[in-house]
XYZ file of C-alpha atoms in Angstrom:
611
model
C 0.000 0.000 0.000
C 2.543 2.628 0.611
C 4.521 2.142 -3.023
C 0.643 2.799 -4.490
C 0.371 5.907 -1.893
C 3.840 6.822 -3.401
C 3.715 5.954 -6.235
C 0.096 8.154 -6.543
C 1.766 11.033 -5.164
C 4.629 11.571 -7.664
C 2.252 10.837 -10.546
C 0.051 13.815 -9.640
C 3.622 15.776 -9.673
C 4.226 14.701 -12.143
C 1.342 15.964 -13.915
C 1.159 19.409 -12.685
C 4.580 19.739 -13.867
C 3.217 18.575 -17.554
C 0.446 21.042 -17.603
C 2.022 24.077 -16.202
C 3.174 26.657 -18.097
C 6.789 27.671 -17.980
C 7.134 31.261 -17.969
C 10.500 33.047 -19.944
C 11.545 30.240 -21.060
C 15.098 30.193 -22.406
C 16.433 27.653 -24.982
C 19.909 26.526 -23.604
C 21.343 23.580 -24.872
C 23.049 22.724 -22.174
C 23.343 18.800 -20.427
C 24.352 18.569 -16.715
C 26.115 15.552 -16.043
C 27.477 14.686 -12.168
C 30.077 11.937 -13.001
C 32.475 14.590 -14.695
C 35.771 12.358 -14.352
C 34.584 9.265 -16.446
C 35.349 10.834 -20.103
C 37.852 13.616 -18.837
C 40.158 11.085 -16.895
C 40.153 8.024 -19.067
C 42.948 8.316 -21.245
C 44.374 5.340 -22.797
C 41.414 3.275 -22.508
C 37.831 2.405 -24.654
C 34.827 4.018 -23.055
C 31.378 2.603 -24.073
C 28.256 4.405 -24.169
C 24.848 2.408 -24.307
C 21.947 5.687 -24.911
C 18.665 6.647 -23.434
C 17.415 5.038 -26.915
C 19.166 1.700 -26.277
C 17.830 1.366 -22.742
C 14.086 2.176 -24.159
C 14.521 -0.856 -26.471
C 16.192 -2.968 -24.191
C 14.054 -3.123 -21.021
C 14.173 -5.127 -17.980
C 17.086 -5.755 -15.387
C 20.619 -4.585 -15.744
C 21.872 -7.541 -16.849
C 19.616 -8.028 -20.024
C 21.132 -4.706 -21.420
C 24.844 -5.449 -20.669
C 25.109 -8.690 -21.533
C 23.726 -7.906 -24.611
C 26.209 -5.174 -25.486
C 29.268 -5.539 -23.666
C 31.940 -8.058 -23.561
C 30.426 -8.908 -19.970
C 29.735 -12.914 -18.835
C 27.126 -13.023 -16.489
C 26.541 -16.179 -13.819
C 22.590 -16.074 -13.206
C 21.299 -18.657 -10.915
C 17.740 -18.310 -13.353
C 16.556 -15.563 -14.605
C 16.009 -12.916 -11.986
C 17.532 -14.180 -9.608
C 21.679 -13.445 -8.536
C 23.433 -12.334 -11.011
C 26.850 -11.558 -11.070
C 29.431 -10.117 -13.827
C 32.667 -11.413 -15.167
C 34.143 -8.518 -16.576
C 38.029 -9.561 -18.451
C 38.227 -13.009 -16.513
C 37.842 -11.143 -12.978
C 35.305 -11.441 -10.319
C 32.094 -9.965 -9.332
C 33.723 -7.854 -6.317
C 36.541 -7.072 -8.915
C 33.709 -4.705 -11.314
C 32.802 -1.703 -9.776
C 28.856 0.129 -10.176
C 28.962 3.913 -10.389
C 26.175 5.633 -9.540
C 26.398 9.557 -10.619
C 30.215 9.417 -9.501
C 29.817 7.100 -6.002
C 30.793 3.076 -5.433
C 27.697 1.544 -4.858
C 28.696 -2.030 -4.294
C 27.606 -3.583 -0.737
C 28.902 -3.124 2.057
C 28.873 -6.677 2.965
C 29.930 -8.469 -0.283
C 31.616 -6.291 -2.329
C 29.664 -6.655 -5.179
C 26.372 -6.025 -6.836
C 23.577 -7.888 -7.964
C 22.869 -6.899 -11.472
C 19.469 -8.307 -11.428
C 18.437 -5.713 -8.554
C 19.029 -3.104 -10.801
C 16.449 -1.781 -13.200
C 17.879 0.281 -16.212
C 14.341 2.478 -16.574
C 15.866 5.101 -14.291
C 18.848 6.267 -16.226
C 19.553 8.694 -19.284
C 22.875 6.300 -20.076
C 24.926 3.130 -19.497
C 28.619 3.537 -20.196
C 31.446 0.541 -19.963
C 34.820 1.232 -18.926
C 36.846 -1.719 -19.140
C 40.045 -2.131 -17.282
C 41.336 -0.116 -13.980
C 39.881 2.589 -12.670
C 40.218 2.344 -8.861
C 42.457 6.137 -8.759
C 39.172 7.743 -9.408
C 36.187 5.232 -7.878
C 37.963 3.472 -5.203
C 37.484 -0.118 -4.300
C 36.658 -2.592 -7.378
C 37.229 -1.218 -9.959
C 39.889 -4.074 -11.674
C 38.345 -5.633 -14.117
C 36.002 -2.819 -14.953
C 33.750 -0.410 -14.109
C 30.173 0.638 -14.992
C 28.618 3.828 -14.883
C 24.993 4.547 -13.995
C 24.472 8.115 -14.935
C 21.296 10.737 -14.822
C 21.035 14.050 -16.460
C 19.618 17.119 -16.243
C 18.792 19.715 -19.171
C 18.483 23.335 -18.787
C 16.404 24.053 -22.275
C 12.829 24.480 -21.254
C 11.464 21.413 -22.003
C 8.827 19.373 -20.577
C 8.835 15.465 -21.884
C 7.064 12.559 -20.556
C 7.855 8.780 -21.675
C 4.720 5.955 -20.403
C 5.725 2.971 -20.889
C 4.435 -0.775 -20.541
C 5.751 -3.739 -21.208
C 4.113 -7.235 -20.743
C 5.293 -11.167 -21.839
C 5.661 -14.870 -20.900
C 5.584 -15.913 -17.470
C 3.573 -13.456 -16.300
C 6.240 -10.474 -16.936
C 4.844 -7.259 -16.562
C 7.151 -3.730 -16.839
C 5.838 -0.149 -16.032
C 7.631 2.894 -16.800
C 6.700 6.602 -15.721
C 9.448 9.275 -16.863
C 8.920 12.968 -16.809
C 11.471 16.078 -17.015
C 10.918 19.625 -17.344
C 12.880 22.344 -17.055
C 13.513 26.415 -17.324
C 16.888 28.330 -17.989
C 17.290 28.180 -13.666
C 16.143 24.749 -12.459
C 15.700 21.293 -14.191
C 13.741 18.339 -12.408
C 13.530 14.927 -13.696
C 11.666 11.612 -12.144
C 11.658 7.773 -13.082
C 9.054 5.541 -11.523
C 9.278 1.480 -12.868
C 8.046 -1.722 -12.024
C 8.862 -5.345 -12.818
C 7.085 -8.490 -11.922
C 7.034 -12.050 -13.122
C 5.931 -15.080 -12.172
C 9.437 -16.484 -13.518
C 7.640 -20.162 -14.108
C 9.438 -21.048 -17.555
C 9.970 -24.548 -18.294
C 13.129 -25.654 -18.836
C 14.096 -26.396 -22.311
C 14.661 -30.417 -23.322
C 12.880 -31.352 -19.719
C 9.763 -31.972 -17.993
C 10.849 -29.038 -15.043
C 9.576 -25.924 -14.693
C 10.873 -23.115 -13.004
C 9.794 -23.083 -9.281
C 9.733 -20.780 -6.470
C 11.045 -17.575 -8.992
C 8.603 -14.793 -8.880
C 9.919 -11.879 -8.034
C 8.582 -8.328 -8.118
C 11.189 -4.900 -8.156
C 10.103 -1.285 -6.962
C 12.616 1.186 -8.378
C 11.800 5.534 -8.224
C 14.666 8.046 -9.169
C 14.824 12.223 -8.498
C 16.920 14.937 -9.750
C 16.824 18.068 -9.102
C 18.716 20.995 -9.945
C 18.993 24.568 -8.968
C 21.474 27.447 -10.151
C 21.893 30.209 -7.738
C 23.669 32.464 -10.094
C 25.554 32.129 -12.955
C 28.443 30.382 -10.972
C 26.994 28.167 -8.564
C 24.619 25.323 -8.611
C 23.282 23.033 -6.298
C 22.344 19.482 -7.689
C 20.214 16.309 -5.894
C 19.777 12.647 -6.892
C 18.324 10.258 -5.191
C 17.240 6.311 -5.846
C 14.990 4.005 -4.268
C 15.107 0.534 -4.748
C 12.637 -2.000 -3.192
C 13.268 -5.851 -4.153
C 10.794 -8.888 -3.161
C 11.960 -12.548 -4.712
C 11.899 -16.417 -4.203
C 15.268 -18.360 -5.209
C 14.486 -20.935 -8.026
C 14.661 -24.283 -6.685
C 17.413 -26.804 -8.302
C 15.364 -29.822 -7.170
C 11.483 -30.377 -6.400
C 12.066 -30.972 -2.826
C 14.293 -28.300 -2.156
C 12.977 -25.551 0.628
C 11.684 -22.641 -1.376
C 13.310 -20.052 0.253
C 13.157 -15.514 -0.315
C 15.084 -12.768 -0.077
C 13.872 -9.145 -0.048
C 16.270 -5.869 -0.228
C 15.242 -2.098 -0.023
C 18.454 0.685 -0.766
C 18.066 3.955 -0.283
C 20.472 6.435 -2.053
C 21.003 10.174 -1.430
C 23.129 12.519 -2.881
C 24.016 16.258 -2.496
C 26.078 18.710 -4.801
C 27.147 22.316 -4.680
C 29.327 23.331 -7.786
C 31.008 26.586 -7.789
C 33.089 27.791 -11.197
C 35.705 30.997 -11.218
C 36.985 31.467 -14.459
C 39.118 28.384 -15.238
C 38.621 26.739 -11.429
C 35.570 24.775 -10.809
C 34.744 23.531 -7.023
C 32.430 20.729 -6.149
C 31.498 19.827 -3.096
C 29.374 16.374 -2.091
C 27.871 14.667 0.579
C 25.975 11.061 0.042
C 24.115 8.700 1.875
C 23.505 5.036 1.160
C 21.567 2.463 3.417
C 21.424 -1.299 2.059
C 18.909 -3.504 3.965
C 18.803 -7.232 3.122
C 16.595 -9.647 4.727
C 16.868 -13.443 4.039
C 14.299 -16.310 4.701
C 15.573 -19.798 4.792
C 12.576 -21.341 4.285
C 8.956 -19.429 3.698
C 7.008 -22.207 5.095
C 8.101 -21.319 8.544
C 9.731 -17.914 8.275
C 12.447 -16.769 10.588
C 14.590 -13.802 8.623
C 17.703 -13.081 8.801
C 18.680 -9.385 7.960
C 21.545 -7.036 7.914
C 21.761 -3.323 7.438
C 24.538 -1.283 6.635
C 24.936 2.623 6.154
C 27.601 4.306 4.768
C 28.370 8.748 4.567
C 30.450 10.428 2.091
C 32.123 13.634 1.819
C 33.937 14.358 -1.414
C 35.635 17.741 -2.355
C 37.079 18.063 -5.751
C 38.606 21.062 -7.309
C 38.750 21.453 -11.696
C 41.659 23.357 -12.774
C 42.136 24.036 -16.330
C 45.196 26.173 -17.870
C 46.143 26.275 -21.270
C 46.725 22.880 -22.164
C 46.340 21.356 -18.973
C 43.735 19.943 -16.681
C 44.182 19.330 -13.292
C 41.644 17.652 -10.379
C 42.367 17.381 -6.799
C 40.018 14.923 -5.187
C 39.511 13.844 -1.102
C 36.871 11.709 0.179
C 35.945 10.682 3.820
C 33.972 7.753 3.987
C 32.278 6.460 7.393
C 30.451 2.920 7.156
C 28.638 1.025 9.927
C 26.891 -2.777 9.524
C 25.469 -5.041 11.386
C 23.047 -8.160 11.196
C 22.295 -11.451 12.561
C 25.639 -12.908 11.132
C 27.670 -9.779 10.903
C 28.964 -8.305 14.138
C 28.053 -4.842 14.427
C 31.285 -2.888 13.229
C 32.609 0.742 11.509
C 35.105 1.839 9.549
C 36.488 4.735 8.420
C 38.504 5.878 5.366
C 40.068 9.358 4.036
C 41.780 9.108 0.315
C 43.405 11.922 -1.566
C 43.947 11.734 -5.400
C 45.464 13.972 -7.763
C 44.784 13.964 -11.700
C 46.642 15.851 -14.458
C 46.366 15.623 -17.979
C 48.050 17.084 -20.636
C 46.978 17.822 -24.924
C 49.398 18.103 -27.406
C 47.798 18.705 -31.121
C 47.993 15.146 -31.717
C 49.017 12.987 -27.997
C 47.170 13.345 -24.608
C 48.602 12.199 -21.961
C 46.946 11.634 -18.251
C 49.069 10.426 -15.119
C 46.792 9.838 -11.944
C 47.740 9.178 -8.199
C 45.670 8.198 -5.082
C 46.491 7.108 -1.529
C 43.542 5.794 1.051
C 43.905 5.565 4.614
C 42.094 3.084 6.770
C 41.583 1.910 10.969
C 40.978 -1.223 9.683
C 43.754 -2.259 6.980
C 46.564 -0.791 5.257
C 45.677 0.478 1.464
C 48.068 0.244 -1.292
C 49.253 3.612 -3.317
C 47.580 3.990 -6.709
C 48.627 5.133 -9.788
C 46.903 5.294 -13.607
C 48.655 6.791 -16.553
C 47.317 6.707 -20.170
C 48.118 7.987 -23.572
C 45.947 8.855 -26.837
C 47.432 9.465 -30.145
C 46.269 10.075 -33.529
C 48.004 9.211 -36.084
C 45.839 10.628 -39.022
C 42.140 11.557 -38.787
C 41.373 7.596 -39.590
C 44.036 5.593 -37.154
C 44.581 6.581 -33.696
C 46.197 4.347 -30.797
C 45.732 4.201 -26.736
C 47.999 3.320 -23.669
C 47.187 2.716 -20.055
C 48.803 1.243 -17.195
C 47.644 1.566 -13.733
C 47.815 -0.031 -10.057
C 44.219 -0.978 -8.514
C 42.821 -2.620 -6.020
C 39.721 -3.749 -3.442
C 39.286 -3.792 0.017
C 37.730 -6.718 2.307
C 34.092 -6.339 2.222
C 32.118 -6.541 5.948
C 31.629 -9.827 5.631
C 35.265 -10.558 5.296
C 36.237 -8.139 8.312
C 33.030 -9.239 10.915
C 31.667 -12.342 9.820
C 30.245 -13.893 13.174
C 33.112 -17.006 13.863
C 34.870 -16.111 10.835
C 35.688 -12.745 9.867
C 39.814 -11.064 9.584
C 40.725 -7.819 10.019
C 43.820 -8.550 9.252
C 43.246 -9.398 5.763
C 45.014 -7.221 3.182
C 43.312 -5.664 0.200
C 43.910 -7.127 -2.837
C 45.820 -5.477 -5.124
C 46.112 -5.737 -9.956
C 48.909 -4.368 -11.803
C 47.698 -3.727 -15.260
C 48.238 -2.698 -18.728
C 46.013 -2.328 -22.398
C 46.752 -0.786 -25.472
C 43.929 0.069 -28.115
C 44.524 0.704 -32.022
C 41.380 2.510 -33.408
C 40.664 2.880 -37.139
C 37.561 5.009 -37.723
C 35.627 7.312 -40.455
C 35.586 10.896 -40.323
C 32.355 10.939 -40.654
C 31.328 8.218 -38.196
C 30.006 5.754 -40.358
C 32.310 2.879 -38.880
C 34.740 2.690 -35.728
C 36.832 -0.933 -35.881
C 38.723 -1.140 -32.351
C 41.151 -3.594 -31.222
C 42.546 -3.748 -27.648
C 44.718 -6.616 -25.527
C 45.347 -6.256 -22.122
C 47.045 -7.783 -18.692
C 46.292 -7.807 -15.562
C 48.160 -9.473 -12.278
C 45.937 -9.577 -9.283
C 47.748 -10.605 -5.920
C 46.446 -11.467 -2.642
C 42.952 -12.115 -4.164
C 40.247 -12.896 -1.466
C 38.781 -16.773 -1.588
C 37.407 -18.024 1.780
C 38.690 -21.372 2.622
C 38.114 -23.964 5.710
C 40.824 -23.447 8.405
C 42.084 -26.317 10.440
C 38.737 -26.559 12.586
C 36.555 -26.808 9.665
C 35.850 -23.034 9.839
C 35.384 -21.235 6.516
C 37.200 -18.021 6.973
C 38.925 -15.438 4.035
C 42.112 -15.808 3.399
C 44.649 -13.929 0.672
C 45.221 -17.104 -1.308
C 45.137 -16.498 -4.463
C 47.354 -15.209 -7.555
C 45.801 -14.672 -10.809
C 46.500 -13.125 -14.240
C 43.996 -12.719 -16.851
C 44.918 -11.481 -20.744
C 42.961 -11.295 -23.635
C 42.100 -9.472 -26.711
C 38.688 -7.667 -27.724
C 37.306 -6.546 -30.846
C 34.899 -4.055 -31.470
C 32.889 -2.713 -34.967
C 30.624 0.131 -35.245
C 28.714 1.013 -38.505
C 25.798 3.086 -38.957
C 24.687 3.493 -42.748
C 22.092 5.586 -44.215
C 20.499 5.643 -48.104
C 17.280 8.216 -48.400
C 15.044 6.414 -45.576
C 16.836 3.322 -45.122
C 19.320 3.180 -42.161
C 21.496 0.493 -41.111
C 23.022 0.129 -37.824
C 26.021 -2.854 -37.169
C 27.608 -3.682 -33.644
C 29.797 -6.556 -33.601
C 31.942 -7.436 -30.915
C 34.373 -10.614 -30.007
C 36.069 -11.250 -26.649
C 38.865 -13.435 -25.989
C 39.711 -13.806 -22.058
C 41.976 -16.228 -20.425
C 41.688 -16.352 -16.550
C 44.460 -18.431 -14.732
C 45.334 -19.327 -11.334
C 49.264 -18.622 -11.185
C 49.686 -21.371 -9.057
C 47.807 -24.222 -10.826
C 47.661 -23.087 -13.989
C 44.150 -23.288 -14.468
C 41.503 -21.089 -15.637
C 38.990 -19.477 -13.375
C 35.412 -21.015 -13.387
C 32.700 -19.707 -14.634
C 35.322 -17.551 -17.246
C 34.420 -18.670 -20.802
C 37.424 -18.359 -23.330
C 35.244 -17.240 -26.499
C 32.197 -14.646 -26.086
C 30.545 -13.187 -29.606
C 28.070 -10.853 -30.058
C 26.321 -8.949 -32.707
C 23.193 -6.612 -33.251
C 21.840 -5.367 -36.453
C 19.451 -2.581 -36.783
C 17.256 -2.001 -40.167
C 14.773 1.041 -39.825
C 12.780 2.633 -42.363
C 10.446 5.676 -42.002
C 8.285 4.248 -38.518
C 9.424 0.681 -39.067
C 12.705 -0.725 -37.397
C 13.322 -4.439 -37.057
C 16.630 -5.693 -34.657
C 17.994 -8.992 -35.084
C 20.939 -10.333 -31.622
C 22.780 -12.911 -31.771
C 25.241 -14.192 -28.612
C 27.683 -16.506 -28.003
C 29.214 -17.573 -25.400
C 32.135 -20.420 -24.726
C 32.245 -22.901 -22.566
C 33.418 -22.739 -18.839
C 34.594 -24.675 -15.888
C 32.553 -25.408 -12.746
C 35.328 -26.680 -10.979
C 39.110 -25.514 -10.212
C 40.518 -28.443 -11.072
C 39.038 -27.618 -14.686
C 37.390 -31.410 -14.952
C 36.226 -32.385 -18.032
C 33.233 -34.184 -16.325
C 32.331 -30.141 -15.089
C 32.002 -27.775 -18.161
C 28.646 -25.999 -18.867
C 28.887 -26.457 -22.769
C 28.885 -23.510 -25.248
C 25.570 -21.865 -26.832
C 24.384 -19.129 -29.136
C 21.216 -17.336 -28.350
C 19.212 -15.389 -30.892
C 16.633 -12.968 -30.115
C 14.689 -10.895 -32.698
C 12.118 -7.579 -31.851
C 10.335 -5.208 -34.563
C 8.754 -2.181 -33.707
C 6.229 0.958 -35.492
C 5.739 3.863 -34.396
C 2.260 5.270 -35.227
C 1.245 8.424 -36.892
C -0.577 11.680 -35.363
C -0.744 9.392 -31.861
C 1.255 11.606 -29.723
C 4.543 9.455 -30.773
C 2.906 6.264 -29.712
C 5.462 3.193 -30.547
C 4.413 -0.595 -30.512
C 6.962 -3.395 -30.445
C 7.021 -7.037 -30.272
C 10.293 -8.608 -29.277
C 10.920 -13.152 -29.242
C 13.939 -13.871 -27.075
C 15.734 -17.193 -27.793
C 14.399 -17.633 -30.667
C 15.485 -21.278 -30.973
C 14.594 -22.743 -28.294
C 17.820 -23.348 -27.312
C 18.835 -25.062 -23.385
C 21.339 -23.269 -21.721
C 23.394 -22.497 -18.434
C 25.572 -19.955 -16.899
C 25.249 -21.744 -13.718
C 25.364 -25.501 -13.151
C 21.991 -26.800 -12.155
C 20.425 -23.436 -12.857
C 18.680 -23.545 -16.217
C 17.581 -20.132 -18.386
C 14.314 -19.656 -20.084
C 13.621 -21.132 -23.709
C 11.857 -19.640 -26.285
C 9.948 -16.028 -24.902
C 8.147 -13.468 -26.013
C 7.274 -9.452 -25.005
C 5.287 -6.898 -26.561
C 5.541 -3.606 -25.279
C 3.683 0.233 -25.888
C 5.570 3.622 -25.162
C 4.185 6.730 -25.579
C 5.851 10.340 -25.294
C 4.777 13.710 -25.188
């Protein structure tokens, strides 16, 4: 009842905003974007951008969109329910989330589920592969990816309904409004996802049990200039998750697990001639509550609550860019397994960057201080070069690293706080060919990275599973990436391709990481003409490991998926746009967890409207 009370409330907002009338309204075109370091401090490395439009025609969880457009594995233990990334052969604590600038992992794992994440709530998606923990902390080794909202000053007022409904029971609601003056800009997301998850499983006489799951998700920004030199921004999130686990066998005990986060964040951003100052604060609260068995329910749940403070100061001279950065970061948890524990850290970070007419170069430090371990001292530097206006090459090498999550420091019986973080030394190079007129980008980049002192909890000599820095692992690989958008009067063609090779070995046996598939290939084509536009996927993915050993007897084998949507958009209907999408088109039996089978042949048809 109180998500409907909410939920009723922001509509009506919503719609007063719609109807009223914006007095001197001045055209700017001007885009406010928080997370200012992602494109200005990534030299040497291949950003991706996934747009507003791509999210619209990819609905659903996180994972659907990025695993259908990045070089990302994911293991999902059924659809909806955990999922976690492999991002270059690392591990799902080793890829960072970045909301609007902040780490949003957990506090207690390190890590976040991608399928607790709905992508209805953001203007854009972008990818950054490799290192980037100088600038977003803990994490970010194998990758990082950017959750980002913006805010337009041109006097606009737009509104996107959406609904989207398919097999199992899947239904999707979408409510997105903005509107804005030359002064202030406000924007809202409101979505919804339920299903009653109760696919069969493809080649068997099982169904999917115990997998309904239903996700609350609301997002705010607002934005106020005080003059023409100061501005103060808010975002906030809401997230509210309800689900069952699948069951692997029929007389398994069903069993649910129910999350609500709550994220806050404050901005003041002050410019003097070439100096800009911005000043943050943030909150995030994670609650988790877990229930063994929902015939007799007794939950377990943990909280955790973590403040920021984060001053950085923009310095721009000539040729030069400069950003000083500090953070202070306080974090409390506790729960029914997790003793109830703080921590504090302060980190200080300098960038610089440097552009020649035809090199940039970037070199980036940071140092962290902590009362619970010692942190390593981070470095980044990168290097772009163009070598014509068609061929142009990029360098990075950088130190990263991650800290021990909660539930490696106060595990009840188990948790070590003297665990140290674990630390990648890493290097990529890109070579870029493109057209001047964008109507193809081919990119090539290999990369390695040596992670030390990697995290694995083991049994100790009582029988006690405890973390430990075990491990030693370097992963290499090579990843290809084509771009071409073609047009002829009406007819437009749009080509992604991209092919991932990723080897993922234990130093010390030799083997490959599970759940790491050598091979991933992906491609989607996009025909439109006039209101008609037809998409055609196709993904591949290798086979992988379930063991350590690498067994033969224990590989999930390889598959290729094909999926398939077509779409019109109507005339003189206020920009009304039907679409009909099939998802595994061949009906095709697949895993990316052992014992944890994926849904067959699927189907959605979905209605947006805008105005």
């Amino acid at each position: 009842m109180k998500y409907s009370i909410i939920y009723s409330a922001l509509a009506c907002l919503i719609t007063t905003l719609c109807y009223s009338q914006l007095d001197s309204i001045q055209k700017l075109d001007e885009v406010f974007v928080v997370d200012r370091q992602i494109k200005r401090f990534s030299t040497g490395q291949v950003l991706q951008s996934i747009s507003s439009r791509a999210l619209q025609e990819t609905p659903g969880l996180l994972t659907d969109v990025l695993q259908e457009n990045t070089p990302i594995f994911f293991k999902q233990n059924g659809y909806g329910m955990v999922s976690s990334p492999s991002f270059r052969g690392t591990t799902a604590q080793q890829t960072a989330v970045v909301w609007n600038g902040f780490n949003i992992n957990s506090q207690f794992n390190g890590q976040t589920d991608f399928n607790t994440l709905l992508v209805d709530g953001f203007d854009e998606l972008s990818v950054r592969p490799g290192g980037g923990s100088v600038i977003y902390g803990t994490g970010a080794i194998g990758g990082s990816i950017h959750l980002k909202n913006e805010l337009k000053f041109n006097g606009e007022t737009n509104v996107n309904l959406s609904a989207r409904a398919g097999s199992f029971s899947t239904f999707q609601n979408l409510l997105k409004a903005s509107t804005s003056s030359d002064n202030w800009s406000l924007s809202v997301a409101l979505s919804r996802i339920s299903s009653e998850n109760n696919y069969d499983w493809p080649e068997t006489d099982r169904q999917n049990i115990n997998g309904q799951f239903e996700h609350y998700n609301a997002n705010l920004s607002l934005s106020r200039k005080l003059d023409q030199n100061n501005r103060i921004t808010y975002h906030g999130m809401y997230f509210n998750g309800d689900r069952n686990f699948s069951l692997v066998f029929r007389s398994d005990t069903p069993s649910n697990y129910a999350n609500e986060d709550h994220r806050h964040m404050l901005e003041w951003e002050s410019r003097f001639s070439e100096v800009k100052s911005v000043f943050k604060l943030a909150y995030f609260d994670e609650f988790s509550e877990y229930t063994a068995n929902v015939n007799t329910p007794r939950p377990t749940g943990a909280t955790a609550q973590k403040a920021l403070a984060r001053y950085s100061l923009f310095y721009t001279y000539n040729n030069f860019d400069f950003n000083v950065l500090s953070e202070y970061n306080y974090s409390t948890a506790d729960g029914d397994n997790v003793l109830s524990e703080s921590r504090t850290i302060a980190s200080f970070a300098f960038l610089s960057k440097y552009h020649w007419d035809d090199l940039t170069a970037e070199l980036s430090v940071r140092q962290e201080y902590s009362d619970v371990y010692d942190s390593p001292f981070l470095f980044s530097s990168g290097l772009n070069y163009e070598f014509s206006n068609h061929v142009a090459a990029k360098v990075n090498v950088s130190k990263n690293f991650r800290i021990p999550t909660f539930n490696d420091l106060y595990w009840e019986g188990s948790g070590r706080t003297d665990l140290l973080p674990e630390t990648s030394n890493q290097a990529e190079a890109s070579l870029i060919f493109s057209d001047t007129k964008e109507k193809y980008q081919l990119s090539f980049t290999g990369y390695y990275n040596d992670i030390t002192n990697l995290i694995r909890w083991i049994p100790n000599t009582e029988n006690i599973w405890q973390p430990e820095n075990v491990d030693e692992v370097e992963t290499y690989g090579l990843e290809a990436n084509f771009r071409s958008q073609l047009q002829y009067g009406e007819h437009k063609l749009r080509i992604n391709s991209l092919y991932a090779y990723t080897i993922s070995e234990n130093k010390q046996t030799g083997f490959q990481l599970t759940y790491v598939p050598k091979h991933q290939f992906k491609n989607n084509l996009t025909y439109e003409f006039g209101r008609f536009s037809t998409k055609v996927q196709n993904l591949y993915n290798g086979e992988v490991f379930t063991r350590a050993n690498n067994s033969e007897g224990d590989i999930l084998e390889d598959y290729m998926l094909w999926n398939a949507s077509v779409s019109y958009l109507f005339p003189e209907l206020l920009d009304l746009k039907l679409s009909f999408q099939v998802r595994n088109i061949s009906d095709t039996p697949y895993q990316t967890v052992e014992n944890r089978p994926l849904p067959g042949r699927h189907f959605f048809i979905q209605t947006q409207l805008n105005f």
